[in-house]
XYZ file of C-alpha atoms in Angstrom:
615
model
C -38.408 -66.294 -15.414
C -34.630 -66.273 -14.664
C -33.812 -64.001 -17.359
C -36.950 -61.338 -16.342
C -35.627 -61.168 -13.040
C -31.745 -60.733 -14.122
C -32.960 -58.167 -16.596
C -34.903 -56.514 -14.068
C -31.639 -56.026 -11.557
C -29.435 -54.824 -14.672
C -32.404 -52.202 -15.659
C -31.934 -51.460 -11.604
C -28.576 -51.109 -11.676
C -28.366 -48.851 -14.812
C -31.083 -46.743 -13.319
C -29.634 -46.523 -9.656
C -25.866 -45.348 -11.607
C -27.553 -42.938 -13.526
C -28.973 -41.510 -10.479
C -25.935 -42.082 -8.610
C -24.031 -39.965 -11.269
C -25.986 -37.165 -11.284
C -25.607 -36.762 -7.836
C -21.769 -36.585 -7.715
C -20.728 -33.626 -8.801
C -21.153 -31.148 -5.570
C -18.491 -30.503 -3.266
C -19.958 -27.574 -1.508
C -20.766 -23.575 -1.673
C -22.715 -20.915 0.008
C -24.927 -18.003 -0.787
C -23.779 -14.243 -0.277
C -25.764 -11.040 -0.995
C -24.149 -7.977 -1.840
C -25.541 -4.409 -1.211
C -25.122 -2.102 -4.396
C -27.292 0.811 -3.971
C -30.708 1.903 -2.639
C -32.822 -1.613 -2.538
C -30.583 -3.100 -5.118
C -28.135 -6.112 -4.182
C -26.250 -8.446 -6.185
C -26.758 -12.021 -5.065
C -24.278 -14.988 -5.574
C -24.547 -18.855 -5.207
C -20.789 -20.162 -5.827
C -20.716 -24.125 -6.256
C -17.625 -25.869 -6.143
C -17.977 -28.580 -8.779
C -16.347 -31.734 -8.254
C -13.991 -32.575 -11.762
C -13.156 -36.085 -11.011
C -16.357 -37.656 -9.914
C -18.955 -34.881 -11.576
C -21.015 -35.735 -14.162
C -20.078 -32.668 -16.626
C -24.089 -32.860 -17.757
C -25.342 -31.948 -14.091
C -23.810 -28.600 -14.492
C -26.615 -26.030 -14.414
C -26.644 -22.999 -16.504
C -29.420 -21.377 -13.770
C -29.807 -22.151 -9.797
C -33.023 -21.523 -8.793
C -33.677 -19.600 -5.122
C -35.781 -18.424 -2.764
C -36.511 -15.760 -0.355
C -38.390 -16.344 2.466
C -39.548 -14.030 5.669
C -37.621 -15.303 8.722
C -40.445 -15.069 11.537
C -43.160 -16.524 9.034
C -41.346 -18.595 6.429
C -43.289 -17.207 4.001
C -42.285 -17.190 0.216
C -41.565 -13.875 -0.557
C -39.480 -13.886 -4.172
C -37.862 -16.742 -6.727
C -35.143 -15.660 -8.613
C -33.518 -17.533 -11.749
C -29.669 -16.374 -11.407
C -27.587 -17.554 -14.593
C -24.344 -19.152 -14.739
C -21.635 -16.325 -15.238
C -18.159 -17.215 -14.289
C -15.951 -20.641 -14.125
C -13.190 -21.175 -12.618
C -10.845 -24.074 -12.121
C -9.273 -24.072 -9.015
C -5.354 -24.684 -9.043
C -4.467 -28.261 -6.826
C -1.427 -28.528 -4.999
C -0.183 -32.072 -3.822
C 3.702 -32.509 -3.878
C 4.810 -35.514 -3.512
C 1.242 -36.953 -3.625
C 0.418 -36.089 -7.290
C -0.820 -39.339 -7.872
C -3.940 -38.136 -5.743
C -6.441 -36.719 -8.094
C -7.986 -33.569 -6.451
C -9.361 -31.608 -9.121
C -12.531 -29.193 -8.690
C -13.604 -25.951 -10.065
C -15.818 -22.522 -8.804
C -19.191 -21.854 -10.294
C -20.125 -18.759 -9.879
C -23.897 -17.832 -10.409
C -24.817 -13.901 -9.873
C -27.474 -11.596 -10.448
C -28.338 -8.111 -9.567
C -31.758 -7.489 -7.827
C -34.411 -5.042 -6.556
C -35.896 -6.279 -3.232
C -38.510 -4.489 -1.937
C -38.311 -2.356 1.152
C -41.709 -3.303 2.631
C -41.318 -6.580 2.160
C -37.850 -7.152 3.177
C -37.857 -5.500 6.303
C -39.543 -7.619 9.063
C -38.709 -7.404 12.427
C -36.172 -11.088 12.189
C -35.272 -10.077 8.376
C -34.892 -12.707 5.813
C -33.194 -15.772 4.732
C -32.248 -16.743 0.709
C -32.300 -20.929 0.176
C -31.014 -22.863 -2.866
C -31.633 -26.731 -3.084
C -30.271 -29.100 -5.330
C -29.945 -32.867 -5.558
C -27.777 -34.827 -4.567
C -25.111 -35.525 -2.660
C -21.281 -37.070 -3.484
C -22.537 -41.183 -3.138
C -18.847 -41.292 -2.051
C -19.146 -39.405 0.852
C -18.879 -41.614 3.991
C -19.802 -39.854 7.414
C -23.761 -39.791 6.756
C -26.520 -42.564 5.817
C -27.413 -42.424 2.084
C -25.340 -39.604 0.730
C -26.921 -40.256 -2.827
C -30.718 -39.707 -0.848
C -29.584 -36.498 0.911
C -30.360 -32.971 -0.741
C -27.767 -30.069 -0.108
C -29.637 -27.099 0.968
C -27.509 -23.672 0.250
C -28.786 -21.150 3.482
C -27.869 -17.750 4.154
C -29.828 -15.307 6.453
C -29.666 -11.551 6.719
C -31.048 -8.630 8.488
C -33.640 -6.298 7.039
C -32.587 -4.621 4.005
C -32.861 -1.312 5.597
C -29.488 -2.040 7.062
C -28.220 -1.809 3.789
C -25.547 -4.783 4.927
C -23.363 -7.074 2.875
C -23.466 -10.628 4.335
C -19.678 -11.955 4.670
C -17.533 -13.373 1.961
C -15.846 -16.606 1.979
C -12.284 -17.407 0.876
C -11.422 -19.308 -1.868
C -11.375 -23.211 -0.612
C -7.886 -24.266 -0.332
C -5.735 -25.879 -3.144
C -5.582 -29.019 -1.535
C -8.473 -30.567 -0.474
C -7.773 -33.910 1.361
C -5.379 -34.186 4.633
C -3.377 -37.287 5.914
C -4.188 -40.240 8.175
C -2.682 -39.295 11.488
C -1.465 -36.157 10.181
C -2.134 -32.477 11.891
C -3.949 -30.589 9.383
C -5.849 -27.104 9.134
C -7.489 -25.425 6.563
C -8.408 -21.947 6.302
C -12.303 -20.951 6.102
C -11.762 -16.980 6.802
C -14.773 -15.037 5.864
C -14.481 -10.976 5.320
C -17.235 -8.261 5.471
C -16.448 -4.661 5.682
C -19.820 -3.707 7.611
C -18.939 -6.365 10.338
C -16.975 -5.292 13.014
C -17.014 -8.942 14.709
C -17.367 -12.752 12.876
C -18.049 -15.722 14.595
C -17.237 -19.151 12.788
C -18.961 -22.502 14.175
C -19.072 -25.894 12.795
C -22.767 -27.120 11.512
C -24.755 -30.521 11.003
C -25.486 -30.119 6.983
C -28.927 -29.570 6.194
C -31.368 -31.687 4.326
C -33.606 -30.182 1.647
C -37.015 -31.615 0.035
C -35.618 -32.426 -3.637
C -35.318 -36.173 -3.970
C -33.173 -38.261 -6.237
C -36.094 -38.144 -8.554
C -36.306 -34.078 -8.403
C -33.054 -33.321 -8.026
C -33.672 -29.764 -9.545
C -36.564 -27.575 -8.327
C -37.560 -24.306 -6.466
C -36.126 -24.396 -2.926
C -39.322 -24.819 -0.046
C -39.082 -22.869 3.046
C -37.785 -23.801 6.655
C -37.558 -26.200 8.478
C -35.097 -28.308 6.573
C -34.278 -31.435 8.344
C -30.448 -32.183 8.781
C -28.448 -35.083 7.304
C -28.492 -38.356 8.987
C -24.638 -38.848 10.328
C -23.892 -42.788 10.688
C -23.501 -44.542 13.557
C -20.618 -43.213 16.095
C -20.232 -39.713 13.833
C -22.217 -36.530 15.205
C -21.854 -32.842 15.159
C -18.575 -33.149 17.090
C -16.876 -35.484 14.973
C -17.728 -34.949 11.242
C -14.284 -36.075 10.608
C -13.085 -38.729 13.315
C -9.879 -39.004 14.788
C -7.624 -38.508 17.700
C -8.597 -34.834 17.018
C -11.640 -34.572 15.434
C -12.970 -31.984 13.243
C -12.957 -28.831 14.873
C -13.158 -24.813 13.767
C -11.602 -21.522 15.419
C -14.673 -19.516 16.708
C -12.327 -15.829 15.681
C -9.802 -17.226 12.742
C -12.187 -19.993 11.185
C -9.299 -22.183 11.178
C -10.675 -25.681 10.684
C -8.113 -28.206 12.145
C -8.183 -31.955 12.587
C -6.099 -35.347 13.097
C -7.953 -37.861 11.073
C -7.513 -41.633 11.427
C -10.447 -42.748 9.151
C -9.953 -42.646 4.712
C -12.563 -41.082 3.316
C -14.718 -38.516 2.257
C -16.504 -36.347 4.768
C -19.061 -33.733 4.493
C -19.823 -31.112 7.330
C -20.653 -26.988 6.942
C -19.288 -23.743 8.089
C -21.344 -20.432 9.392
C -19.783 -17.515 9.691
C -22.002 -14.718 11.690
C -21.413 -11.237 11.395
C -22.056 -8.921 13.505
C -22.125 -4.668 14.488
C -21.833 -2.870 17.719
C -23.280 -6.489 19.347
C -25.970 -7.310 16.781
C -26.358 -9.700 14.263
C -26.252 -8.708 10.780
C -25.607 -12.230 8.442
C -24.628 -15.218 8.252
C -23.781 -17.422 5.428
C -23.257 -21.205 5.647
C -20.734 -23.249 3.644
C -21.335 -26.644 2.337
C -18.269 -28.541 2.003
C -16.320 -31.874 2.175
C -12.591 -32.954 2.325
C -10.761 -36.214 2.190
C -8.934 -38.016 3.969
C -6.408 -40.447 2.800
C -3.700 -43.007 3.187
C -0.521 -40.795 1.998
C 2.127 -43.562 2.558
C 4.965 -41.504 2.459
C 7.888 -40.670 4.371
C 9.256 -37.231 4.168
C 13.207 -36.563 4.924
C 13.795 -34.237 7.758
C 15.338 -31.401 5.811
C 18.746 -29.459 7.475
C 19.185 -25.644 8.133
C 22.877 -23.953 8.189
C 23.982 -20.954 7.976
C 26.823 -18.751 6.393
C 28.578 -16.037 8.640
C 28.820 -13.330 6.829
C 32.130 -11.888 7.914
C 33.927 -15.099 7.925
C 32.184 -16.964 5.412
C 32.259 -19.551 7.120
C 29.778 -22.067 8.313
C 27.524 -20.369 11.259
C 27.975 -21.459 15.087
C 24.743 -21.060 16.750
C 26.670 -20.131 20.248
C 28.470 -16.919 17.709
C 26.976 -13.450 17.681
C 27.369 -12.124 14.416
C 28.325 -8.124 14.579
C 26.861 -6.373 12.046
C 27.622 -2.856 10.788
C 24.308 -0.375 10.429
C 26.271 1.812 8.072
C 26.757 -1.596 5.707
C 24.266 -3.902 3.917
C 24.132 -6.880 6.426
C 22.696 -10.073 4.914
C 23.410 -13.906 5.766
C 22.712 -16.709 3.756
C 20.524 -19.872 4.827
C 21.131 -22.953 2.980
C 18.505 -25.570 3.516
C 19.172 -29.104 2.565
C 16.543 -31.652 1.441
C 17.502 -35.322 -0.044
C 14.335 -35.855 -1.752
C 14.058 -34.278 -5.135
C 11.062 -32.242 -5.624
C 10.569 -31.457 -2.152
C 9.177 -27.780 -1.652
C 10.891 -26.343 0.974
C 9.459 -22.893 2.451
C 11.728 -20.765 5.108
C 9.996 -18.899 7.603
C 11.328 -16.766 10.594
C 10.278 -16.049 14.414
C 11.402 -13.062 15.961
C 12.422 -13.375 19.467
C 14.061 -10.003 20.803
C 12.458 -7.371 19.349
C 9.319 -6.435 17.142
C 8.167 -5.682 14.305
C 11.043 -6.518 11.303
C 11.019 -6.227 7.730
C 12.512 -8.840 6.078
C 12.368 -10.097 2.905
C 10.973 -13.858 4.085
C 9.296 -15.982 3.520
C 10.953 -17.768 0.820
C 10.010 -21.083 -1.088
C 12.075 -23.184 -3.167
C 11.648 -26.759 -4.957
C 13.977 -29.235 -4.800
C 15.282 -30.295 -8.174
C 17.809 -33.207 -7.275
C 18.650 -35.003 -4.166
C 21.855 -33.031 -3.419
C 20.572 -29.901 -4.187
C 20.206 -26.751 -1.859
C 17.738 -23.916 -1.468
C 19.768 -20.749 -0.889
C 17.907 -17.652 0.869
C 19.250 -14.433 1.694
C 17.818 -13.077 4.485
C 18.808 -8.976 5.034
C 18.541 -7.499 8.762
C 16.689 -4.317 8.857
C 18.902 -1.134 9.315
C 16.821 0.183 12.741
C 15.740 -2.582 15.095
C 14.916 -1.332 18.464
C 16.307 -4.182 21.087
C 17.508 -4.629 24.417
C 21.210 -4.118 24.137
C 20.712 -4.017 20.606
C 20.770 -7.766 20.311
C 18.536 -9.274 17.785
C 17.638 -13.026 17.359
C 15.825 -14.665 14.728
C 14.782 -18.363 14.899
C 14.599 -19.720 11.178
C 12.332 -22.624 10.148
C 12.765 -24.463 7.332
C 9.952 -27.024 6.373
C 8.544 -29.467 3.702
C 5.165 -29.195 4.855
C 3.490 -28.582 1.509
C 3.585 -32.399 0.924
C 0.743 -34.561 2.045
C 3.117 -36.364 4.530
C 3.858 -35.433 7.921
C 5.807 -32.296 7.510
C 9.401 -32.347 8.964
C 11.623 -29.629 10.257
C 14.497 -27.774 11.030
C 15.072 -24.723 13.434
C 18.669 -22.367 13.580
C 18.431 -19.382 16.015
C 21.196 -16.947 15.039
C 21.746 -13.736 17.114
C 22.794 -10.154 15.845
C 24.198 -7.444 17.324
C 23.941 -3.825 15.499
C 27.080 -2.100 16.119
C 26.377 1.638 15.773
C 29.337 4.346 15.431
C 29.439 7.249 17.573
C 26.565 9.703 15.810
C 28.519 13.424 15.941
C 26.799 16.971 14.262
C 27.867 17.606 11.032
C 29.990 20.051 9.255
C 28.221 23.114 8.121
C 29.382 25.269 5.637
C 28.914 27.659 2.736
C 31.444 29.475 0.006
C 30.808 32.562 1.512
C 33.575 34.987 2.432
C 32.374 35.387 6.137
C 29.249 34.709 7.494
C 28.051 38.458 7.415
C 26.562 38.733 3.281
C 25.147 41.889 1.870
C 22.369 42.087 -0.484
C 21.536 44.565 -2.419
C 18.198 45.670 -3.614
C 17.647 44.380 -7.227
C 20.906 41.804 -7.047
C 20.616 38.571 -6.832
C 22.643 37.027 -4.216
C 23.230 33.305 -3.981
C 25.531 30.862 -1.636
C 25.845 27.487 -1.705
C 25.124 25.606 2.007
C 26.852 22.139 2.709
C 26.517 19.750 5.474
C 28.860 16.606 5.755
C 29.161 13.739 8.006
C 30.869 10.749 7.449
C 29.306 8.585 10.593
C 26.050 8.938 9.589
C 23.220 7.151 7.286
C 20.896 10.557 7.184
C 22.106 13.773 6.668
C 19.035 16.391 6.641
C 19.956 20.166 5.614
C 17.438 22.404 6.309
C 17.536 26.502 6.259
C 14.629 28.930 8.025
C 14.550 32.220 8.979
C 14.820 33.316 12.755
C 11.870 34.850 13.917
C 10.207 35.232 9.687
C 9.478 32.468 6.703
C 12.244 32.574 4.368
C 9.585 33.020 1.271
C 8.040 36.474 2.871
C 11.080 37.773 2.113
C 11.650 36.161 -1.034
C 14.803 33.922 0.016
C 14.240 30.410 -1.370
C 16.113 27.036 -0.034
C 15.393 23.994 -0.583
C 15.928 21.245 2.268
C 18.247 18.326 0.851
C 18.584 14.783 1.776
C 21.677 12.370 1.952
C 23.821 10.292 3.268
C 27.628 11.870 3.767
C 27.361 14.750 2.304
C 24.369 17.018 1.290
C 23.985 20.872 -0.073
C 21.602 22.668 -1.630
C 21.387 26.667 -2.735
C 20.340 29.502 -0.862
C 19.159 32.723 -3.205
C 17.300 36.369 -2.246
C 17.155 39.432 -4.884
C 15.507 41.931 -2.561
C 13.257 44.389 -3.432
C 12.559 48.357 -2.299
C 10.499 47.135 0.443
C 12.833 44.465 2.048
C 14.770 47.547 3.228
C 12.635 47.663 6.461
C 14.161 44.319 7.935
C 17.715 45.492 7.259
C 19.088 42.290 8.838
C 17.443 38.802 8.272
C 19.313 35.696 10.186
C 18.921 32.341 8.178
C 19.313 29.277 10.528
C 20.924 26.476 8.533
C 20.211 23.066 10.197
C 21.496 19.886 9.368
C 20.108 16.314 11.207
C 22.442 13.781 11.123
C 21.343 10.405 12.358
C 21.509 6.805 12.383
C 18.685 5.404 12.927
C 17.501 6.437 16.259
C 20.238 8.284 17.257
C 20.184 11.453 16.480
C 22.662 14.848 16.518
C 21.767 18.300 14.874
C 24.135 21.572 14.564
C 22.859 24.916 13.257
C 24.893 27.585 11.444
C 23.880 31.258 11.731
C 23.960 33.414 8.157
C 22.865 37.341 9.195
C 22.276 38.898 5.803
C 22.437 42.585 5.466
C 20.108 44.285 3.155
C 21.466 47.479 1.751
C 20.725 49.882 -0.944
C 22.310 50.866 -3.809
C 24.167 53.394 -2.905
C 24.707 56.986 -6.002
C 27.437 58.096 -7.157
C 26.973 62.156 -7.978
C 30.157 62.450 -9.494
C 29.713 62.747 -13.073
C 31.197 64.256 -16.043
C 28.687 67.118 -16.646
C 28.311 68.943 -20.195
C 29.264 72.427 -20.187
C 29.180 73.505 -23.854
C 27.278 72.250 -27.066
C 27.613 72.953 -30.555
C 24.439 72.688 -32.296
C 25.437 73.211 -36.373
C 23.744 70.052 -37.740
C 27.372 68.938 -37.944
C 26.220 65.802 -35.680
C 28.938 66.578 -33.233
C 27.892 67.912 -30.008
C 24.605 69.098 -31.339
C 22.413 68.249 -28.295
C 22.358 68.938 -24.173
C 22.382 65.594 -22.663
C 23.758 63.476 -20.232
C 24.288 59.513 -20.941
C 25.511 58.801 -17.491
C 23.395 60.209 -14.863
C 23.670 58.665 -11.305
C 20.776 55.109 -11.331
C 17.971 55.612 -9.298
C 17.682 53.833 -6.168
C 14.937 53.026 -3.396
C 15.523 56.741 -2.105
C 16.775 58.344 -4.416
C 14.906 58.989 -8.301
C 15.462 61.372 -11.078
C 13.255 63.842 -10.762
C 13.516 66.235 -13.341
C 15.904 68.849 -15.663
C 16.009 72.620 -16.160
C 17.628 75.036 -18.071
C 17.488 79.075 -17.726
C 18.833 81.416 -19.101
C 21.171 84.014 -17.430
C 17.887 86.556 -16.602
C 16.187 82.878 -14.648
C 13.766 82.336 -17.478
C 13.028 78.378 -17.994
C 14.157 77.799 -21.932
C 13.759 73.655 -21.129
C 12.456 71.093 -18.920
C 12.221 67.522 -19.102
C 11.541 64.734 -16.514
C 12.858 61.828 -18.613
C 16.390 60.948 -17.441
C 17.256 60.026 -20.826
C 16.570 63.978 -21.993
C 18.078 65.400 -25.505
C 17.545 69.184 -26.010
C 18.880 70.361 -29.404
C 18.675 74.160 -28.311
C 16.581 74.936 -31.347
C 15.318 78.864 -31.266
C 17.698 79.069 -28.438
C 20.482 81.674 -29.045
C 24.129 81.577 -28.259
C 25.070 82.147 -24.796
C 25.571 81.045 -21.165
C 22.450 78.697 -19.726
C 22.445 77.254 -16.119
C 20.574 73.858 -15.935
C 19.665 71.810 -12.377
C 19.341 68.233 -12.474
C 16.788 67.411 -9.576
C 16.654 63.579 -7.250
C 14.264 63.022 -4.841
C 16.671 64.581 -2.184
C 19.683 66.275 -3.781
C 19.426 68.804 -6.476
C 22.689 69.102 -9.054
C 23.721 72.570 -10.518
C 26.300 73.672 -13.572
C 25.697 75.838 -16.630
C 25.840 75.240 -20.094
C 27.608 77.042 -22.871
C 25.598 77.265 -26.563
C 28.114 78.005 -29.504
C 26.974 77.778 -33.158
């Protein structure tokens, strides 16, 4: 009889760990739905799968879920969404690595077409996921191994065509300290929302049993998980600050005094112009344990960086715009493998850039984290005094974090801004162009009390490019020039003087100076020169000298004045040859021997001589 009954309580036993085991392996996760197009959505269960106590064989390749009506609770679609992505999410502990904290992301997803008459009652919808069972290690509620988690998300009618809000990644360390400050970060985004609300939630029950743990989710109303005695809603995690959430960040923060492991879930509600859109509920647990370590106050110092020299905080350390200004902070931890992170309040002044923060592990005892931290060249401040207090702190490790604070002040010394130099390699300021020429001039602009130099060049009253000038504006920091060119054409003769501006802005920062030099450019014609050597006799023998009338050097056209045409008579006024081309060649043939007069005709001036034919 003995032996039935021990038999019996082993067969128990086995049975009760098997069960027991497959309910381990859930640390918490949430549904989101994801608008794609039309009626189509994308919806996503992630699971965050516990990698110590999990039982690898609970992992489901499919979740199973349901969509109910909100104001009837009616079924209204099950979808099977597959297993698609797993992740392993990275654990940070420090000096606690002898904590094992290891979990990864499931990700189940699925695209889906919901319909629009269905989906769009009055109080919208809500998606539910159920599975079986809880972490038996879990400590704040009665019979964790008994207790179904219920994944719940709610939405508005899909002819809002809204995302529901997205989760962040659960932190890399899940467990906090006894009587240590901690917070954790449960931000949500959603890019139709224009407001989210975060509030801390009894977990919900669901209907699947220890027995069932996997089945097609049943509709509302889900009862909620039994807390134990002296644990409620307002103390999921006891201490001497219990568990407690940011309504705007969804910064969960807490003081815990109990070890354990404690379950409790986040909503985050969206919502647009005042009205609710989503929300989407997070299951999740953290623990809390008994660190047992110490951590060394770490030490802050300075270098002045003109004496090089260790840093007084009563000093004001002048710094020089025109230079690079950086000062090194040395922070000083004795325990190896601390992780030491710098960070930096701004007290004068807003809005730096800087290059912090910084983070640096410890490798030895003695050894120091070195950070350069560079002051901005333009800092508006009172008096132009800047002050920085620097924080240097081990607070990665599970410990209470310790500290160290060094305010150092600045001052920006800025030299006198003046206007630049303006200049050119012109002659005098007074060019002439001439149609068809190219003329050029180089513009400079120097200043050496200045860490902007500007040049630009515009016309006074026109746009350089109407009238074909071209200049480029140039940017520097002593000394800056750039070219100024204009070939004018027939038509630029009607604006016979152009004046180019030339500006250069010098400034540091916000101090500013600009001087302007004046260019008037003259635009001229080219002017003709009627003196030429004219041809007076020709010899045409078919000797090939002198055999034809023609002139090689005839005055050049300009805008006013064009060849027009040639003539040659004879001594009676009879025309013997004509030609309009200005590069004419008359051989005289059938022409006899005598005296000719020819007139070589411009647009305004009309050229006479004769012409002598000997053969």
């Amino acid at each position: 009889m003995r032996q039935k009954i021990l038999l019996s309580i082993i067969i128990f036993i086995i049975l009760s760990a098997s069960k027991i085991t497959q309910a381990t392996h859930i640390i918490g996760g949430e549904i989101t739905l994801n608008h794609i197009e039309n009626t189509t959505f994308k919806v996503n269960l992630y699971l965050y799968f516990d990698l110590i106590n999990g039982d690898p064989t609970s992992q489901d390749e499919f979740v199973k879920i349901g969509f109910f009506d909100k104001a009837t609770n009616t079924l209204l679609d099950t979808v099977l969404v597959p297993l698609v992505a797993t992740n392993e999410i990275p654990t940070e502990s420090g000096v606690c690595n002898f904590i094992k904290l290891r979990m990864k992301k499931l990700t189940y997803s699925k695209n889906i077409t919901l319909s629009a008459t269905k989906y769009n009652g009055v109080e919208g919808f809500y998606a539910a996921s159920e599975r079986c069972c809880r972490n038996a290690a879990i400590i704040n509620i009665k019979n964790p191994v008994d207790a179904s988690t219920v994944f719940y998300s709610a939405f508005s009618p899909i002819n809002s065509k809204d995302s529901s809000p997205e989760f962040n990644t659960p932190l890399k360390n899940g467990f906090a300290c006894i009587g240590i400050a901690s917070s954790y970060n449960f931000e949500a985004t959603d890019i139709n929302a224009d407001s989210l609300i975060y509030q801390l939630n009894t977990p919900l029950n669901g209907h699947l049993t220890i027995d069932n743990p996997y089945d097609w989710p049943q509709p509302q109303p889900y009862t909620k998980v039994s807390f134990i005695q002296s644990i409620s809603e307002n103390n999921m995690i006891p201490g001497t600050i219990p568990l407690q959430i940011n309504s705007i960040t969804g910064t969960a923060f807490f003081t815990g005094t109990l070890p354990g492991i404690y379950v409790f879930s986040i909503t985050v509600k969206s919502y647009k112009n005042g009205v609710f859109k989503s929300s989407v509920t997070r299951d999740f647990q953290l623990s809390v344990i008994a660190c047992g370590v110490e951590n060394t106050k770490p030490i802050l110092e300075a270098i002045h960086p003109l004496t090089n020299k260790k840093y007084i905080p009563s000093e004001i350390v002048e710094i020089d715009v025109l230079q690079r200004n950086c000062i090194k902070l040395l922070a000083i931890d004795t325990s190896k493998g601390q992780k030491l992170t710098i960070t930096y309040n701004q007290i004068s002044f807003d809005n730096p850039e800087t290059i912090l923060p910084k983070v640096y592990v410890t490798k030895t005892k003695t050894d120091t984290a070195k950070f350069d931290f560079c002051i901005p060249d333009c800092i508006k401040s009172f008096n132009n005094l800047l002050q920085y207090q620097f924080i240097v702190s081990n607070e990665n490790n599970c410990a209470k974090p310790k500290y160290d604070t060094l305010n150092i002040k600045f001052k920006k010394i800025f030299p006198k801004v003046i206007p630049s130099t303006i200049s050119t390699n012109l002659e005098n300021n007074f060019p002439i162009a001439i149609v068809n020429n190219k003329l050029t001039f180089w513009v400079k602009a120097q200043n050496e009390n200045v860490t902007n130099i500007q040049l630009s060049g515009f016309g006074n009253g026109f746009e350089l490019k109407s009238r074909k000038m071209n200049f480029l504006s140039a940017t520097g920091k002593t000394e800056v020039q750039s070219q100024f060119s204009y070939t004018p054409e027939c038509e630029d003769l009607k604006n016979k003087d152009s004046e180019v501006l030339f500006i250069a802005t010098s400034s540091t920062c916000f101090y500013i100076k600009k001087d302007t030099l004046k260019i008037n450019i003259q635009t001229k014609d080219n002017l003709i020169n009627y003196q030429i050597p004219f041809i007076n006799v020709i010899t045409p023998n078919g000797d090939g000298i002198n055999d034809t009338f023609q002139i090689p050097n005839l005055p050049l056209n300009n805008c006013e004045e064009v060849f027009s045409f040639v003539k040659v008579y004879n001594r009676w006024g009879m025309l013997v040859y004509e030609s309009e081309n200005r590069d004419f060649s008359w051989d005289a043939k059938n022409t006899p021997d005598g005296l000719y007069f020819y007139n070589l005709q411009y647009t305004n001036k009309n050229i006479k001589s004769w012409l002598e034919i000997l053969r």
